[in-house]
GROMACS .gro file of N, CA and C in nm:
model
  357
    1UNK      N    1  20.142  -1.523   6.891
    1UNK     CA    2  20.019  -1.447   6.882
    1UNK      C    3  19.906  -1.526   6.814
    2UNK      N    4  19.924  -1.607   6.706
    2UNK     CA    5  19.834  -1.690   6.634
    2UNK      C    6  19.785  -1.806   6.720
    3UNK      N    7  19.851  -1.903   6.842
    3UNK     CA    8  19.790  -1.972   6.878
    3UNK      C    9  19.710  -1.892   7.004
    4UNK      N   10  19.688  -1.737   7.081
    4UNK     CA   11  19.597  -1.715   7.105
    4UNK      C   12  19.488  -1.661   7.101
    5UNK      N   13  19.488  -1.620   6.956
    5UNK     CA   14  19.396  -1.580   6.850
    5UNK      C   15  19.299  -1.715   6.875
    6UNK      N   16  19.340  -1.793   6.849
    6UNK     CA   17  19.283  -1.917   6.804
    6UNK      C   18  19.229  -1.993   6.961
    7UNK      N   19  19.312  -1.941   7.054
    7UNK     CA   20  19.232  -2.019   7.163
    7UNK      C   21  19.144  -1.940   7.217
    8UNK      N   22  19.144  -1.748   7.188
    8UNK     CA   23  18.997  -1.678   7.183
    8UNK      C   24  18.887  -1.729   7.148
    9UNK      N   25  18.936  -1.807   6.977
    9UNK     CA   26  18.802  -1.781   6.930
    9UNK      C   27  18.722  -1.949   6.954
   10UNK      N   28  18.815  -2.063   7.013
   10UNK     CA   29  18.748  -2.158   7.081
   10UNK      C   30  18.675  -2.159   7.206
   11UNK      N   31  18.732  -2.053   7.320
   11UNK     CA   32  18.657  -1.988   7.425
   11UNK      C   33  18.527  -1.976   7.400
   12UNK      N   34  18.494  -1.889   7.289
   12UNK     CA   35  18.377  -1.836   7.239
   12UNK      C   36  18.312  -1.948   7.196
   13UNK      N   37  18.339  -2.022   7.113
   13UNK     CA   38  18.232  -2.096   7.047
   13UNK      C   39  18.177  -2.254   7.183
   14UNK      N   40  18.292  -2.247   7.297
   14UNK     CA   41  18.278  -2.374   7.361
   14UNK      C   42  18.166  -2.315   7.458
   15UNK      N   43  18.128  -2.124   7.497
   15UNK     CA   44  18.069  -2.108   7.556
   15UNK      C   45  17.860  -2.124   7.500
   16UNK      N   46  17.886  -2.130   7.321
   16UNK     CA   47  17.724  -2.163   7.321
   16UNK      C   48  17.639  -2.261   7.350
   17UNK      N   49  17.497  -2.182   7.404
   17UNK     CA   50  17.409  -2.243   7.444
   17UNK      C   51  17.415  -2.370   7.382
   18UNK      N   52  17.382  -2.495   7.412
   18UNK     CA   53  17.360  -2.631   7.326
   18UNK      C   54  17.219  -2.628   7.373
   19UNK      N   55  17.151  -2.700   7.268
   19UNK     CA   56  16.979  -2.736   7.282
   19UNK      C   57  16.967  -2.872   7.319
   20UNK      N   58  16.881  -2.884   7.457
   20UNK     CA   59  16.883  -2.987   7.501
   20UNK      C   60  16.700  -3.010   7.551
   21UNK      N   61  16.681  -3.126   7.455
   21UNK     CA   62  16.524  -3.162   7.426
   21UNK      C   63  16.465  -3.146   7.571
   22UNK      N   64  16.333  -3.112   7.565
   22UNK     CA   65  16.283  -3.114   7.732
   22UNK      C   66  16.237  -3.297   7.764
   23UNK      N   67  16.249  -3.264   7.845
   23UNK     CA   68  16.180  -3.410   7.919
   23UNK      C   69  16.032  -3.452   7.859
   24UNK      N   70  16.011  -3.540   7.826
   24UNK     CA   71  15.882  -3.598   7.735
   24UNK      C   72  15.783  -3.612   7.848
   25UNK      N   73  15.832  -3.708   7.970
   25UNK     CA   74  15.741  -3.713   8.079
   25UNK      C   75  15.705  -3.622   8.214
   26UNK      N   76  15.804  -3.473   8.210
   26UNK     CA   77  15.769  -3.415   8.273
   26UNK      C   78  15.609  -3.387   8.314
   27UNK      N   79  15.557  -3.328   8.411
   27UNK     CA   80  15.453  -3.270   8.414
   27UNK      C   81  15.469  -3.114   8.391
   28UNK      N   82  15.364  -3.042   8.369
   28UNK     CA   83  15.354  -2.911   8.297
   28UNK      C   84  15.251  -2.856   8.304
   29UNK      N   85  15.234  -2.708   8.305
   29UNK     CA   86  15.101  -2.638   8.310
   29UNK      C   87  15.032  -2.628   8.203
   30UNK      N   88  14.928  -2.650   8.154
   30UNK     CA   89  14.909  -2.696   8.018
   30UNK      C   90  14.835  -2.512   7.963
   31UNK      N   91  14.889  -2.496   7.921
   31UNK     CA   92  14.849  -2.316   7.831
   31UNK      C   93  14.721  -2.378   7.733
   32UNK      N   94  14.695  -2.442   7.687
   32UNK     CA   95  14.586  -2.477   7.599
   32UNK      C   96  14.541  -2.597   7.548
   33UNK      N   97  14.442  -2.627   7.568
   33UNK     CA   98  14.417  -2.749   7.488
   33UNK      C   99  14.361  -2.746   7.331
   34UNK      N  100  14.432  -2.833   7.251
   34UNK     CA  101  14.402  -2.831   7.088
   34UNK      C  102  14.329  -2.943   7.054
   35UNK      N  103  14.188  -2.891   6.992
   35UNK     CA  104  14.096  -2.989   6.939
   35UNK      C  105  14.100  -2.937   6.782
   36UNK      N  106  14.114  -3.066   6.719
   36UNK     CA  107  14.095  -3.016   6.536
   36UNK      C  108  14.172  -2.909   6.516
   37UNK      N  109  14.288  -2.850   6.537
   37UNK     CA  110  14.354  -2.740   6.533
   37UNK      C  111  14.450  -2.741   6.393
   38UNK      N  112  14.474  -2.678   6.320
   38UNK     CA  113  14.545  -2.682   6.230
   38UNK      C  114  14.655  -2.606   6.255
   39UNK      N  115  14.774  -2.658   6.181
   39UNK     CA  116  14.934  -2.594   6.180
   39UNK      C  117  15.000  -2.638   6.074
   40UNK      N  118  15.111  -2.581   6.057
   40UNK     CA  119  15.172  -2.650   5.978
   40UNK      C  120  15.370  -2.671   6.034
   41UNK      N  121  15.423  -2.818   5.951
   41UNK     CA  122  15.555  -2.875   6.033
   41UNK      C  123  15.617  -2.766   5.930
   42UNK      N  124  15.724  -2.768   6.048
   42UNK     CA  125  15.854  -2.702   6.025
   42UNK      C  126  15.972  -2.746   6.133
   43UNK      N  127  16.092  -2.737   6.061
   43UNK     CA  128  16.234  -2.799   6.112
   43UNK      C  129  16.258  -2.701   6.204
   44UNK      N  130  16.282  -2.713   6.342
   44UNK     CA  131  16.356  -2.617   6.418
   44UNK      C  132  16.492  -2.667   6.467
   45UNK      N  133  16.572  -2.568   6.382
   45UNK     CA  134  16.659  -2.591   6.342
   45UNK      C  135  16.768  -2.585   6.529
   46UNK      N  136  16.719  -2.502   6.582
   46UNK     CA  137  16.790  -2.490   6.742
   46UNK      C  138  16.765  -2.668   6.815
   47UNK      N  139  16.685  -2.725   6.807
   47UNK     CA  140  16.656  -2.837   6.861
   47UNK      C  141  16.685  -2.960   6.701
   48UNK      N  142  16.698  -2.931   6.645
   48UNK     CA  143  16.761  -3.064   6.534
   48UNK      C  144  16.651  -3.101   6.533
   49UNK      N  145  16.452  -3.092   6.515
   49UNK     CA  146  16.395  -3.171   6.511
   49UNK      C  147  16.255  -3.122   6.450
   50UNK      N  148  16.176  -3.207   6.386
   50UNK     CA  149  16.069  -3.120   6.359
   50UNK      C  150  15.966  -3.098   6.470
   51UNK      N  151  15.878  -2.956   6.431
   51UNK     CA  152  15.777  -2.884   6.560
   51UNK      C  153  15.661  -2.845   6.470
   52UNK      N  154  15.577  -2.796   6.524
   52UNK     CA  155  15.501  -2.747   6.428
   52UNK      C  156  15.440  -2.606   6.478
   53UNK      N  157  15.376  -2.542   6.394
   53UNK     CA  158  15.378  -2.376   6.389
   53UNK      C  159  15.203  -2.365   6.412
   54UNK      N  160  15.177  -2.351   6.513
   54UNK     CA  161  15.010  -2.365   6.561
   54UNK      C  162  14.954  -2.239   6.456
   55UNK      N  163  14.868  -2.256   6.372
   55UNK     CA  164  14.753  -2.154   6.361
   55UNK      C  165  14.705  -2.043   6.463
   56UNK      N  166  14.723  -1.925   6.441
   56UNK     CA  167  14.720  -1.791   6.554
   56UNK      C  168  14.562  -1.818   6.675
   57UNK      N  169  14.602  -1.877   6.747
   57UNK     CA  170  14.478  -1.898   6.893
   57UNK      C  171  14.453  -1.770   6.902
   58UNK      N  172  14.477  -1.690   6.896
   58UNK     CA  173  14.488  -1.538   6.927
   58UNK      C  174  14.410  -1.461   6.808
   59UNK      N  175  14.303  -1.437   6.831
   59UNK     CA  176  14.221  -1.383   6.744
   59UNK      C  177  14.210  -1.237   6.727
   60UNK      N  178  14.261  -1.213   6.520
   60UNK     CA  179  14.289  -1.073   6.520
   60UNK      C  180  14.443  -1.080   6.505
   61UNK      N  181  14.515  -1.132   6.588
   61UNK     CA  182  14.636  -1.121   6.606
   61UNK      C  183  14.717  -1.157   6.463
   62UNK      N  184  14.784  -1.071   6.436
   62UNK     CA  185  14.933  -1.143   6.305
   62UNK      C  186  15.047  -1.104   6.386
   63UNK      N  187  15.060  -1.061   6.501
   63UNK     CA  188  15.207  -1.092   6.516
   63UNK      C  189  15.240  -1.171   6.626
   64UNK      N  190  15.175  -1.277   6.630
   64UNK     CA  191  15.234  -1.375   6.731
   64UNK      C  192  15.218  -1.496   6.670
   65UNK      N  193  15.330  -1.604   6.665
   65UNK     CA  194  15.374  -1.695   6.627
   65UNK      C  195  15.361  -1.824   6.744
   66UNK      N  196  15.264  -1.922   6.750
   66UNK     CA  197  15.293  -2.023   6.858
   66UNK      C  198  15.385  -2.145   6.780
   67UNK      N  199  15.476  -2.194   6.863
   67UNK     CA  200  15.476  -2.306   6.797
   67UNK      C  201  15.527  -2.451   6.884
   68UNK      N  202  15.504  -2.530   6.859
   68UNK     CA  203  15.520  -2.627   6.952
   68UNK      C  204  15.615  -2.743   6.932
   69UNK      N  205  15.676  -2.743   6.988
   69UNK     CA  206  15.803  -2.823   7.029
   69UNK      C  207  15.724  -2.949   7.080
   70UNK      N  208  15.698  -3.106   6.995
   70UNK     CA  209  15.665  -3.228   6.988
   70UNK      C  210  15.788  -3.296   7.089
   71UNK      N  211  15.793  -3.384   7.143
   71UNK     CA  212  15.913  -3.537   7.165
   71UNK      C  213  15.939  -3.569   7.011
   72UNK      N  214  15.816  -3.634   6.998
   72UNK     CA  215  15.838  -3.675   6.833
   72UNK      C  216  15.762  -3.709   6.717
   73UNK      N  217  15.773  -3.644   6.648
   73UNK     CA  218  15.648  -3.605   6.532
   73UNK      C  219  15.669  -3.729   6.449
   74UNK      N  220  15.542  -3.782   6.443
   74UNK     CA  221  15.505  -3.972   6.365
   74UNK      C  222  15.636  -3.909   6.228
   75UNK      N  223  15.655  -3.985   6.202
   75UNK     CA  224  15.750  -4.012   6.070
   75UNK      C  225  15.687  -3.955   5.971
   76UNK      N  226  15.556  -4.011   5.897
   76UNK     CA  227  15.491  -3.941   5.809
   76UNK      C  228  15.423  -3.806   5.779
   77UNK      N  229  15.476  -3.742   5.907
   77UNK     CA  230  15.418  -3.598   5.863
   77UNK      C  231  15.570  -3.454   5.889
   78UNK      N  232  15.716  -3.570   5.924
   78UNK     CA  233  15.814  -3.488   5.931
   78UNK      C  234  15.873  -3.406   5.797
   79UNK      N  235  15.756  -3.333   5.750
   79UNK     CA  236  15.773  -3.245   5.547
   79UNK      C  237  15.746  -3.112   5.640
   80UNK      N  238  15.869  -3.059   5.588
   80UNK     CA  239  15.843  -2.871   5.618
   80UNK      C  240  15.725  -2.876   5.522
   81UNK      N  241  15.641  -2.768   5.578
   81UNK     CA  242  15.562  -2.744   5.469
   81UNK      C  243  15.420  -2.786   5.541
   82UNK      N  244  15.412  -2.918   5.540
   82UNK     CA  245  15.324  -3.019   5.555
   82UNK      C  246  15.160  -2.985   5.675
   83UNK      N  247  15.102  -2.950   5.596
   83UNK     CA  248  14.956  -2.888   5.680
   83UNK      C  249  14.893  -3.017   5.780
   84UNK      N  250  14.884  -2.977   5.887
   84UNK     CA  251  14.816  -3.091   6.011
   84UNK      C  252  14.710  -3.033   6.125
   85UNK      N  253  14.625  -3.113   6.138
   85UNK     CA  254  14.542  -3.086   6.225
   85UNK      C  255  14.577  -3.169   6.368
   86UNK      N  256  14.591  -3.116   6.473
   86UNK     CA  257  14.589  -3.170   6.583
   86UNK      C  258  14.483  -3.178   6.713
   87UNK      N  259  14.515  -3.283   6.749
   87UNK     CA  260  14.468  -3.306   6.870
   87UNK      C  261  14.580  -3.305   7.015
   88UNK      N  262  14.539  -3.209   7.113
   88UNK     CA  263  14.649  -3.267   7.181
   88UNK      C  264  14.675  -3.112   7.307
   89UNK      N  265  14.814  -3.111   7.384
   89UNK     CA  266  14.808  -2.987   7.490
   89UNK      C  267  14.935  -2.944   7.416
   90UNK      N  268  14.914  -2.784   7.430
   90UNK     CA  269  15.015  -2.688   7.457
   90UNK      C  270  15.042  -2.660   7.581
   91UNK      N  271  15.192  -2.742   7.638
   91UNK     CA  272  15.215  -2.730   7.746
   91UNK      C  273  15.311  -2.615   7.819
   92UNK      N  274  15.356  -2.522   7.906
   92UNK     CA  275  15.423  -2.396   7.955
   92UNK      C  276  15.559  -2.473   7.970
   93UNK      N  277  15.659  -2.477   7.936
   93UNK     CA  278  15.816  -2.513   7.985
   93UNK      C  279  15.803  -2.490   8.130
   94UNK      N  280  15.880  -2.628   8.232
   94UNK     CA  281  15.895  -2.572   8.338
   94UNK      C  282  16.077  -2.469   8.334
   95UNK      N  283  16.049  -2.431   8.459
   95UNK     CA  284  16.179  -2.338   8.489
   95UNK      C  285  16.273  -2.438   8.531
   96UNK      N  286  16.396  -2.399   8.452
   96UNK     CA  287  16.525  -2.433   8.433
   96UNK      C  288  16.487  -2.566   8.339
   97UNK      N  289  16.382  -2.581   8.253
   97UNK     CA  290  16.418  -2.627   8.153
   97UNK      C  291  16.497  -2.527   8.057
   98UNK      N  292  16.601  -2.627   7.988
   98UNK     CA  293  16.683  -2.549   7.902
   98UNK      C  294  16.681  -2.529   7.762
   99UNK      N  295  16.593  -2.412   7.695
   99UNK     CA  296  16.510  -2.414   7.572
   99UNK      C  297  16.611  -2.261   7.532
  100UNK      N  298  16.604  -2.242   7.403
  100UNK     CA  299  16.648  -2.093   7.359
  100UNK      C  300  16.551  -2.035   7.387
  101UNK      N  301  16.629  -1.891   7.348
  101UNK     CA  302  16.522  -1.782   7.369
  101UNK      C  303  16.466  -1.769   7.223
  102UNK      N  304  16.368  -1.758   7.257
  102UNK     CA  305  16.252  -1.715   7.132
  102UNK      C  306  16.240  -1.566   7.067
  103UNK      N  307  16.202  -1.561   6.957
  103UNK     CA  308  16.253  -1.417   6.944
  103UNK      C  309  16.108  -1.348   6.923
  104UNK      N  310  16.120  -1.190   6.889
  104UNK     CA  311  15.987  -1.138   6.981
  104UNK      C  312  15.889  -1.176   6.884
  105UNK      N  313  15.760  -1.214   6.923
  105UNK     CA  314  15.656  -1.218   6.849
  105UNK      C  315  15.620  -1.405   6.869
  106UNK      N  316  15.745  -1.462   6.880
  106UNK     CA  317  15.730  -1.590   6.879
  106UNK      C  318  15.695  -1.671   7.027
  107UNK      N  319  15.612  -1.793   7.058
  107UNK     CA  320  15.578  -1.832   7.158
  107UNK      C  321  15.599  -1.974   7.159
  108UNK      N  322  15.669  -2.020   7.232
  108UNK     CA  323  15.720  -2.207   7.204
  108UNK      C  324  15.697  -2.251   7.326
  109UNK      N  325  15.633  -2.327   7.305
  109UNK     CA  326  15.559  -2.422   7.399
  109UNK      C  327  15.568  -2.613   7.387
  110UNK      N  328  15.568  -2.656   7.487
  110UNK     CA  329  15.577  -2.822   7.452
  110UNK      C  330  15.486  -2.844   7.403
  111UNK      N  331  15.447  -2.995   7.308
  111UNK     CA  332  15.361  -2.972   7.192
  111UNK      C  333  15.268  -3.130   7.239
  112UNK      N  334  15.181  -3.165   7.351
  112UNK     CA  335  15.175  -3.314   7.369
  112UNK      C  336  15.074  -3.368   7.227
  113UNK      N  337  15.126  -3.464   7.171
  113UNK     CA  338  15.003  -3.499   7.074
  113UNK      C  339  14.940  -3.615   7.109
  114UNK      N  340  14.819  -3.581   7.127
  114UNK     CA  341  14.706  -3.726   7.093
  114UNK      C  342  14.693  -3.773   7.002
  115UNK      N  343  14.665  -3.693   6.893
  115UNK     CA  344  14.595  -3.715   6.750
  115UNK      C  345  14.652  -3.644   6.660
  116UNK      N  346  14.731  -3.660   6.529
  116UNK     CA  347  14.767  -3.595   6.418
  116UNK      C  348  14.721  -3.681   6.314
  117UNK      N  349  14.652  -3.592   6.249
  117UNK     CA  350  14.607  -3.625   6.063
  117UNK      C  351  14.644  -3.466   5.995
  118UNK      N  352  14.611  -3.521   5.845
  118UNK     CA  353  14.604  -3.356   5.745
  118UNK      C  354  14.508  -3.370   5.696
  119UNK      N  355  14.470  -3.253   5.682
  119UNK     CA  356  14.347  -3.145   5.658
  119UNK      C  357  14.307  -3.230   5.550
   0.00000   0.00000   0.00000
């Protein structure tokens, strides 16, 4: 009975989602373009990597969260915490890219950067 206890509960864990980075050079519908935009980095922890949390585009709005999923954020600004202004596109995931689900309120988008400095 104990070794199929145990091969239940490997079933289960061999069936989760794994996070698998999107393609850097895809093409994409671009949802917005960011001039001088401020955000701040944070670790997302589903993708192992840092992203950063766009300032609300949505005016008025507190319950929506953008945040953008980079390739790869310069070295010197990978600090949770860490306030940045960008330059650059918020791009739409294509379909059957393989991203988690976001939970409600939140909006994740590919993150292209031109330009990062802090405020």
């Amino acid at each position: 009975m104990p070794i199929v206890l145990i091969m239940v509960l490997f079933s289960f864990n061999s069936c989760k989602k794994k996070a698998t980075l999107p393609n850097c050079s895809a093409k994409r519908q671009v949802f917005r373009n960011l001039v001088n935009h401020q955000g701040t980095v944070f670790y997302y922890r589903q993708y192992n990597k840092f992203a950063v949390s766009i300032d609300t585009l949505i005016k008025d709005n507190i319950d929506t969260h953008i945040n953008g999923l980079p390739c790869e954020l310069p070295k010197e600004f990978q600090i949770e915490g860490k306030r940045v202004v960008l330059n650059g596109k918020l791009e739409k995931f294509n379909d059957g890219e393989n991203f988690f689900e976001t939970l409600g309120g939140e909006q994740l988008y590919f993150l292209k950067i031109d330009k990062i400095t802090t405020p």
